[in-house]
């Protein structure tokens, strides 16, 4: 661990320009440093050969390039890979890569644990420790590029989703700095459409996100009325459904092409009836929406069951019949607890990990 407090990995371009300016350097030096770090994966200042020796020496004396490190990796039979990452203070978070034929999605964490206590989510079971720094957030993408580059299947990250551990809108400033880096052409150059922030519905921050960096927005809705939603997502008490839907409308108001994605976990006998589907159609009638139905992923110690496929299909068909674009999310990586709501990185439970640890072979079905 470095002693330096300034980790350049977390600085967006404006901040980095200001920083090199204070060192008496021209702004374009910041652009070069960003390219070295994020595009070429350089992790030492000595390697940044188009910078003067004096600048390199200065940077290495007052800054650092510190990334999370891999504690362990698991590979699913479906190709999904999950890494447990160690942070400088000994905490750990999880990161997941989900390969699909036409894209590769990296799912990253924004906090160590989560404070929201959604009753069906495993991250909630472990409590909340702290926000990730912007360097720890961009560090996940930096590291994932290195990990994928060196693997046999050579997959590319085409999409990034803030759907790992934590509530990104409760770590607003650091998440927005990281978003700037993700979208920056001198760094990762993702388009806004390919970066999705998922929130349980921190209403005032949704408006702030629109002003700061309007990436694609996903809302963890999970219920069509306040009574039920408050039971599943306690944050609903503070920001009830009507206020959330209004914020969603404002978010997409000036862009006729964009839609909000609503995530809806399918819980048997809880939120999956035809009445719920009808209620949901009403709730979503005022906002450009698409719906992702997520079959509930089992979490030890949590007493919900996944809806059966008949119920899920019936629910989906109701929404489709009302003209709402709806898909059932394929469950990915559930054999390694990498699926939605199964991430629980903070506690390094070695027994559990070692019994489940499998080295990814790159060939579906090749693992015991
Ligand atoms: N806190 C943010 C980011 C987490 S995203 C949010 O709530 O949106 C993780 C997604 O997986 C959320 O939609 C969450 O509600 C969902 N999820 C949590 N536990 C789950 C489980 N056991 N099965 C399926 N989905 C779950």
Coordinates of C-alpha atoms and ligand atoms in Angstrom, one line a residue:
X1 CA 0.0 0.0 0.0
X2 CA 1.3 3.4 -0.9
X3 CA 1.7 6.2 1.5
X4 CA 0.5 8.8 -1.0
X5 CA -3.0 10.2 -0.5
X6 CA -3.6 11.1 -4.1
X7 CA -4.5 8.2 -6.3
X8 CA -4.5 9.4 -9.9
X9 CA -6.7 6.5 -10.9
X10 CA -9.7 8.2 -9.4
X11 CA -9.3 11.7 -10.9
X12 CA -11.5 12.8 -13.8
X13 CA -9.9 14.9 -16.5
X14 CA -10.9 18.3 -15.2
X15 CA -9.5 17.5 -11.8
X16 CA -6.4 16.0 -13.3
X17 CA -5.9 19.1 -15.4
X18 CA -6.2 21.3 -12.4
X19 CA -3.8 19.1 -10.6
X20 CA -1.0 19.1 -13.2
X21 CA -1.6 22.9 -13.6
X22 CA -0.7 23.3 -10.0
X23 CA 2.5 21.5 -10.7
X24 CA 3.3 24.1 -13.4
X25 CA 2.4 21.7 -16.3
X26 CA 0.2 22.4 -19.4
X27 CA -3.3 20.9 -19.3
X28 CA -2.6 18.4 -22.1
X29 CA -0.2 16.6 -19.8
X30 CA -3.3 15.4 -17.9
X31 CA -4.8 13.9 -21.0
X32 CA -1.6 12.0 -21.6
X33 CA -1.5 10.7 -18.1
X34 CA -5.1 9.6 -18.4
X35 CA -4.4 7.7 -21.6
X36 CA -1.4 6.0 -20.0
X37 CA -3.4 4.9 -17.0
X38 CA -6.7 3.9 -18.5
X39 CA -6.1 3.1 -22.1
X40 CA -2.6 1.5 -21.9
X41 CA -3.0 0.2 -18.4
X42 CA 0.3 1.7 -17.3
X43 CA 0.8 1.3 -13.5
X44 CA 4.1 3.0 -13.1
X45 CA 5.2 6.5 -13.8
X46 CA 8.5 5.4 -15.2
X47 CA 6.5 3.8 -18.1
X48 CA 4.9 7.1 -19.1
X49 CA 7.7 7.8 -21.6
X50 CA 6.2 10.9 -23.3
X51 CA 6.3 12.8 -20.0
X52 CA 9.5 14.6 -18.9
X53 CA 11.7 12.8 -16.4
X54 CA 11.1 15.7 -13.9
X55 CA 7.3 15.3 -14.1
X56 CA 7.5 11.5 -13.7
X57 CA 9.7 12.0 -10.7
X58 CA 7.3 14.6 -9.2
X59 CA 4.2 12.4 -9.8
X60 CA 5.8 9.3 -8.2
X61 CA 6.8 11.3 -5.2
X62 CA 3.4 12.9 -4.5
X63 CA 0.8 10.6 -6.1
X64 CA 0.2 6.9 -6.6
X65 CA -1.6 4.5 -8.9
X66 CA -3.2 2.0 -6.7
X67 CA -5.7 -0.6 -7.9
X68 CA -7.7 -3.2 -6.0
X69 CA -6.1 -6.7 -6.1
X70 CA -7.7 -10.0 -6.7
X71 CA -8.3 -12.2 -3.6
X72 CA -10.0 -15.0 -5.6
X73 CA -11.8 -15.7 -8.8
X74 CA -14.7 -18.0 -9.5
X75 CA -16.0 -19.1 -12.9
X76 CA -19.5 -20.2 -13.7
X77 CA -20.5 -22.9 -16.2
X78 CA -22.2 -20.1 -18.2
X79 CA -18.9 -18.1 -18.5
X80 CA -19.8 -15.5 -15.9
X81 CA -16.7 -14.7 -13.8
X82 CA -16.7 -13.2 -10.3
X83 CA -13.8 -11.7 -8.5
X84 CA -13.4 -10.9 -4.8
X85 CA -11.3 -7.8 -4.7
X86 CA -9.1 -6.5 -1.8
X87 CA -9.1 -2.8 -1.1
X88 CA -6.2 -1.0 0.6
X89 CA -7.8 -1.0 4.0
X90 CA -8.5 -4.8 3.9
X91 CA -12.1 -4.6 3.0
X92 CA -13.3 -6.6 0.0
X93 CA -15.9 -6.1 -2.7
X94 CA -17.1 -8.2 -5.6
X95 CA -17.0 -7.6 -9.3
X96 CA -18.7 -9.7 -12.0
X97 CA -18.2 -10.1 -15.7
X98 CA -21.1 -11.4 -17.8
X99 CA -20.2 -12.5 -21.3
X100 CA -23.0 -12.7 -23.9
X101 CA -22.7 -13.3 -27.6
X102 CA -23.0 -9.6 -28.6
X103 CA -21.7 -7.9 -25.5
X104 CA -19.7 -8.2 -22.3
X105 CA -21.1 -6.5 -19.2
X106 CA -19.0 -5.6 -16.2
X107 CA -21.0 -5.3 -13.0
X108 CA -19.2 -3.1 -10.4
X109 CA -19.6 -2.2 -6.7
X110 CA -20.0 1.3 -5.3
X111 CA -19.9 0.7 -1.6
X112 CA -18.5 -1.9 0.8
X113 CA -21.9 -3.5 1.8
X114 CA -25.1 -1.6 1.6
X115 CA -27.2 0.4 4.1
X116 CA -30.6 0.0 2.5
X117 CA -31.7 -3.3 3.9
X118 CA -33.8 -4.6 1.0
X119 CA -35.3 -7.7 2.5
X120 CA -34.5 -10.1 -0.3
X121 CA -30.9 -9.0 -1.0
X122 CA -27.8 -10.8 0.3
X123 CA -25.6 -7.6 0.3
X124 CA -28.0 -6.2 2.9
X125 CA -27.5 -9.1 5.2
X126 CA -23.9 -8.1 5.8
X127 CA -24.5 -4.5 6.6
X128 CA -22.7 -1.4 5.5
X129 CA -19.1 -0.5 6.0
X130 CA -18.2 2.5 3.8
X131 CA -18.3 4.2 0.4
X132 CA -15.8 3.3 -2.2
X133 CA -13.5 6.1 -3.4
X134 CA -13.6 7.1 -7.0
X135 CA -10.2 5.4 -7.5
X136 CA -11.7 2.1 -6.1
X137 CA -14.6 2.4 -8.5
X138 CA -12.5 3.1 -11.7
X139 CA -9.9 0.7 -10.3
X140 CA -12.4 -2.1 -10.8
X141 CA -12.7 -1.3 -14.5
X142 CA -8.9 -0.8 -14.8
X143 CA -8.4 -4.2 -13.3
X144 CA -11.1 -6.0 -15.2
X145 CA -9.5 -4.9 -18.5
X146 CA -6.2 -6.4 -17.4
X147 CA -7.8 -9.6 -16.2
X148 CA -9.8 -10.0 -19.4
X149 CA -6.9 -9.0 -21.7
X150 CA -4.7 -11.8 -20.3
X151 CA -7.3 -14.5 -20.3
X152 CA -7.7 -17.0 -23.1
X153 CA -11.1 -16.0 -24.3
X154 CA -10.1 -12.4 -24.7
X155 CA -13.5 -10.8 -24.0
X156 CA -14.1 -7.1 -24.3
X157 CA -16.1 -4.9 -21.9
X158 CA -18.9 -3.3 -23.9
X159 CA -21.2 -2.2 -21.0
X160 CA -20.7 -1.3 -17.4
X161 CA -23.5 -1.6 -14.8
X162 CA -23.5 -0.2 -11.3
X163 CA -25.3 -3.3 -10.0
X164 CA -22.8 -4.8 -7.7
X165 CA -22.7 -4.1 -4.0
X166 CA -24.0 -0.8 -2.6
X167 CA -26.3 2.0 -3.5
X168 CA -24.5 4.2 -6.0
X169 CA -26.6 7.3 -5.4
X170 CA -25.6 7.3 -1.8
X171 CA -22.0 7.6 -2.9
X172 CA -22.8 10.3 -5.3
X173 CA -19.6 12.4 -5.7
X174 CA -17.3 9.4 -6.1
X175 CA -19.6 7.6 -8.5
X176 CA -20.0 10.7 -10.7
X177 CA -16.2 11.2 -10.8
X178 CA -15.9 7.6 -11.9
X179 CA -18.7 8.0 -14.5
X180 CA -16.7 10.9 -16.0
X181 CA -13.7 8.7 -16.3
X182 CA -15.8 5.9 -17.9
X183 CA -17.2 8.3 -20.5
X184 CA -14.0 10.2 -21.2
X185 CA -12.5 9.6 -24.6
X186 CA -9.0 9.9 -23.1
X187 CA -10.0 7.0 -20.7
X188 CA -12.6 4.3 -21.5
X189 CA -14.8 6.3 -23.9
X190 CA -18.1 4.5 -23.1
X191 CA -21.3 6.1 -24.5
X192 CA -23.9 7.0 -21.9
X193 CA -26.2 4.3 -23.2
X194 CA -23.7 1.6 -22.3
X195 CA -23.2 2.7 -18.7
X196 CA -26.2 1.9 -16.4
X197 CA -26.6 3.1 -12.9
X198 CA -29.1 1.1 -10.8
X199 CA -30.7 2.7 -7.8
X200 CA -33.3 1.7 -5.2
X201 CA -34.7 5.2 -5.7
X202 CA -32.9 8.0 -4.0
X203 CA -35.1 10.6 -5.6
X204 CA -33.2 13.9 -5.1
X205 CA -30.0 12.3 -6.4
X206 CA -31.8 11.1 -9.5
X207 CA -32.3 14.8 -10.4
X208 CA -28.7 15.6 -9.5
X209 CA -27.5 12.7 -11.7
X210 CA -29.4 14.1 -14.6
X211 CA -27.5 17.4 -14.2
X212 CA -24.1 15.9 -13.5
X213 CA -23.9 12.9 -15.9
X214 CA -27.1 11.4 -17.3
X215 CA -26.2 7.8 -18.0
X216 CA -28.8 5.1 -18.4
X217 CA -30.9 4.7 -15.4
X218 CA -32.3 1.5 -13.8
X219 CA -34.7 1.5 -10.9
X220 CA -35.1 -1.4 -8.5
X221 CA -38.9 -1.1 -8.3
X222 CA -39.9 -4.7 -7.3
X223 CA -43.4 -3.8 -6.2
X224 CA -46.4 -1.9 -7.8
X225 CA -47.7 -0.3 -4.6
X226 CA -46.3 1.5 -1.6
X227 CA -47.4 -0.9 1.0
X228 CA -45.6 -3.8 -0.6
X229 CA -42.6 -1.8 -1.8
X230 CA -41.9 -0.5 1.7
X231 CA -41.8 -4.1 2.9
X232 CA -39.3 -5.1 0.2
X233 CA -37.3 -1.9 -0.2
X234 CA -37.6 0.1 3.0
X235 CA -36.2 3.2 1.3
X236 CA -39.7 3.5 -0.2
X237 CA -40.9 5.0 3.1
X238 CA -38.8 8.0 2.4
X239 CA -39.3 8.2 -1.4
X240 CA -42.7 6.6 -2.3
X241 CA -43.5 5.2 -5.7
X242 CA -45.2 8.4 -7.1
X243 CA -42.2 10.6 -6.2
X244 CA -39.9 8.0 -7.8
X245 CA -41.9 7.8 -11.0
X246 CA -42.0 11.6 -11.2
X247 CA -38.2 11.7 -10.9
X248 CA -37.9 9.1 -13.7
X249 CA -40.1 11.2 -15.9
X250 CA -37.9 14.3 -15.3
X251 CA -34.8 12.1 -16.0
X252 CA -35.9 11.3 -19.5
X253 CA -38.1 14.3 -20.2
X254 CA -35.9 16.0 -22.9
X255 CA -34.7 12.8 -24.6
X256 CA -37.5 11.1 -26.5
X257 CA -35.4 8.0 -27.3
X258 CA -34.5 7.1 -23.8
X259 CA -36.3 4.9 -21.4
X260 CA -35.9 4.0 -17.7
X261 CA -35.3 0.3 -17.0
X262 CA -37.4 -1.0 -14.1
X263 CA -36.0 -4.1 -12.3
X264 CA -38.6 -6.3 -10.7
X265 CA -37.5 -9.3 -8.8
X266 CA -40.0 -12.2 -9.0
X267 CA -40.9 -13.5 -5.6
X268 CA -43.4 -16.4 -5.4
X269 CA -46.7 -15.4 -3.9
X270 CA -45.4 -11.9 -2.9
X271 CA -45.4 -9.6 -6.0
X272 CA -46.0 -11.9 -8.9
X273 CA -49.8 -12.1 -9.3
X274 CA -51.9 -10.9 -12.2
X275 CA -53.3 -8.1 -10.0
X276 CA -49.7 -7.0 -9.3
X277 CA -49.0 -7.0 -13.0
X278 CA -52.1 -4.8 -13.7
X279 CA -51.1 -2.4 -10.9
X280 CA -47.6 -2.2 -12.4
X281 CA -49.0 -1.4 -15.8
X282 CA -50.8 1.6 -14.2
X283 CA -47.7 2.7 -12.3
X284 CA -45.6 2.7 -15.5
X285 CA -48.1 4.2 -17.8
X286 CA -46.7 7.7 -17.1
X287 CA -43.1 7.0 -17.9
X288 CA -41.1 5.6 -20.9
X289 CA -40.3 2.3 -19.4
X290 CA -38.9 -1.1 -20.1
X291 CA -39.1 -3.9 -17.5
X292 CA -36.5 -6.5 -16.5
X293 CA -38.1 -9.3 -14.6
X294 CA -35.4 -10.9 -12.4
X295 CA -36.2 -14.4 -11.1
X296 CA -35.3 -14.3 -7.4
X297 CA -31.9 -15.7 -6.7
X298 CA -31.8 -17.8 -3.5
X299 CA -29.9 -16.3 -0.6
X300 CA -29.2 -18.5 2.5
X301 CA -31.0 -17.0 5.4
X302 CA -33.6 -15.1 3.3
X303 CA -37.0 -16.6 3.2
X304 CA -38.3 -15.9 -0.2
X305 CA -38.9 -18.3 -3.1
X306 CA -38.5 -17.7 -6.8
X307 CA -41.7 -17.4 -8.8
X308 CA -42.2 -20.4 -11.1
X309 CA -41.8 -20.0 -14.8
X310 CA -45.5 -20.1 -15.4
X311 CA -46.1 -17.1 -13.1
X312 CA -43.1 -15.2 -14.6
X313 CA -44.3 -15.8 -18.2
X314 CA -47.9 -14.8 -17.2
X315 CA -46.6 -11.6 -15.6
X316 CA -44.4 -10.8 -18.6
X317 CA -47.3 -11.4 -21.0
X318 CA -49.6 -9.0 -19.1
X319 CA -47.0 -6.2 -19.4
X320 CA -46.3 -7.0 -23.0
X321 CA -50.0 -6.9 -23.8
X322 CA -50.1 -3.4 -22.3
X323 CA -47.3 -2.4 -24.7
X324 CA -44.5 -2.4 -22.1
X325 CA -41.2 -3.7 -23.4
X326 CA -40.4 -6.6 -21.0
X327 CA -37.8 -9.2 -20.7
X328 CA -37.0 -11.9 -18.2
X329 CA -33.4 -11.5 -17.2
X330 CA -31.5 -14.7 -17.7
X331 CA -30.1 -15.8 -14.4
X332 CA -26.3 -15.7 -14.8
X333 CA -23.6 -17.0 -12.6
X334 CA -25.9 -18.3 -9.8
X335 CA -23.8 -21.4 -9.4
X336 CA -21.1 -19.1 -8.0
X337 CA -23.4 -16.7 -6.2
X338 CA -22.6 -14.0 -8.7
X339 CA -26.2 -13.4 -9.7
X340 CA -28.2 -10.3 -8.8
X341 CA -28.5 -9.9 -5.0
X342 CA -26.0 -12.6 -4.2
X343 CA -22.9 -10.5 -3.8
X344 CA -21.5 -10.3 -0.3
X345 CA -17.8 -9.5 -0.6
X346 CA -17.1 -7.9 2.7
X347 CA -16.9 -11.1 4.6
X348 CA -14.1 -13.3 3.5
X349 CA -15.5 -16.6 4.4
X350 CA -12.8 -18.9 3.3
X351 CA -14.6 -22.2 3.8
X352 CA -17.4 -21.2 1.6
X353 CA -15.1 -19.9 -1.0
X354 CA -12.8 -22.8 -1.2
X355 CA -15.6 -25.3 -1.6
X356 CA -17.0 -23.4 -4.4
X357 CA -13.9 -22.1 -6.1
X358 CA -13.5 -23.3 -9.6
X359 CA -11.0 -22.1 -12.1
X360 CA -12.7 -20.8 -15.2
X361 CA -11.8 -23.1 -18.2
X362 CA -13.4 -21.1 -20.9
X363 CA -15.5 -24.0 -22.0
X364 CA -19.1 -24.2 -20.8
X365 CA -19.8 -27.4 -19.0
X366 CA -16.1 -28.4 -18.6
X367 CA -16.2 -27.8 -14.8
X368 CA -17.0 -30.5 -12.3
Ligands
LIG1 N1 -28.6 -0.6 -4.7 C1 -28.8 -0.6 -6.2 C2 -27.7 -1.4 -6.9 C3 -27.9 -2.9 -6.7 S1 -28.3 -3.6 -8.2 C4 -30.2 -1.0 -6.5 O1 -30.9 -1.4 -5.6 O2 -30.6 -0.8 -7.6 C5 -28.7 -5.2 -7.8 C6 -30.1 -5.6 -8.3 O3 -30.4 -6.9 -7.9 C7 -31.2 -4.7 -7.7 O4 -32.2 -4.6 -8.6 C8 -31.6 -5.6 -6.6 O5 -32.9 -5.2 -6.1 C9 -31.6 -7.0 -7.2 N2 -31.6 -8.1 -6.3 C10 -31.2 -8.0 -5.0 N3 -31.3 -9.2 -4.4 C11 -31.7 -10.1 -5.3 C12 -32.0 -11.5 -5.3 N4 -31.8 -12.2 -4.3 N5 -32.5 -12.0 -6.5 C13 -32.6 -11.2 -7.6 N6 -32.3 -9.9 -7.7 C14 -31.9 -9.3 -6.5

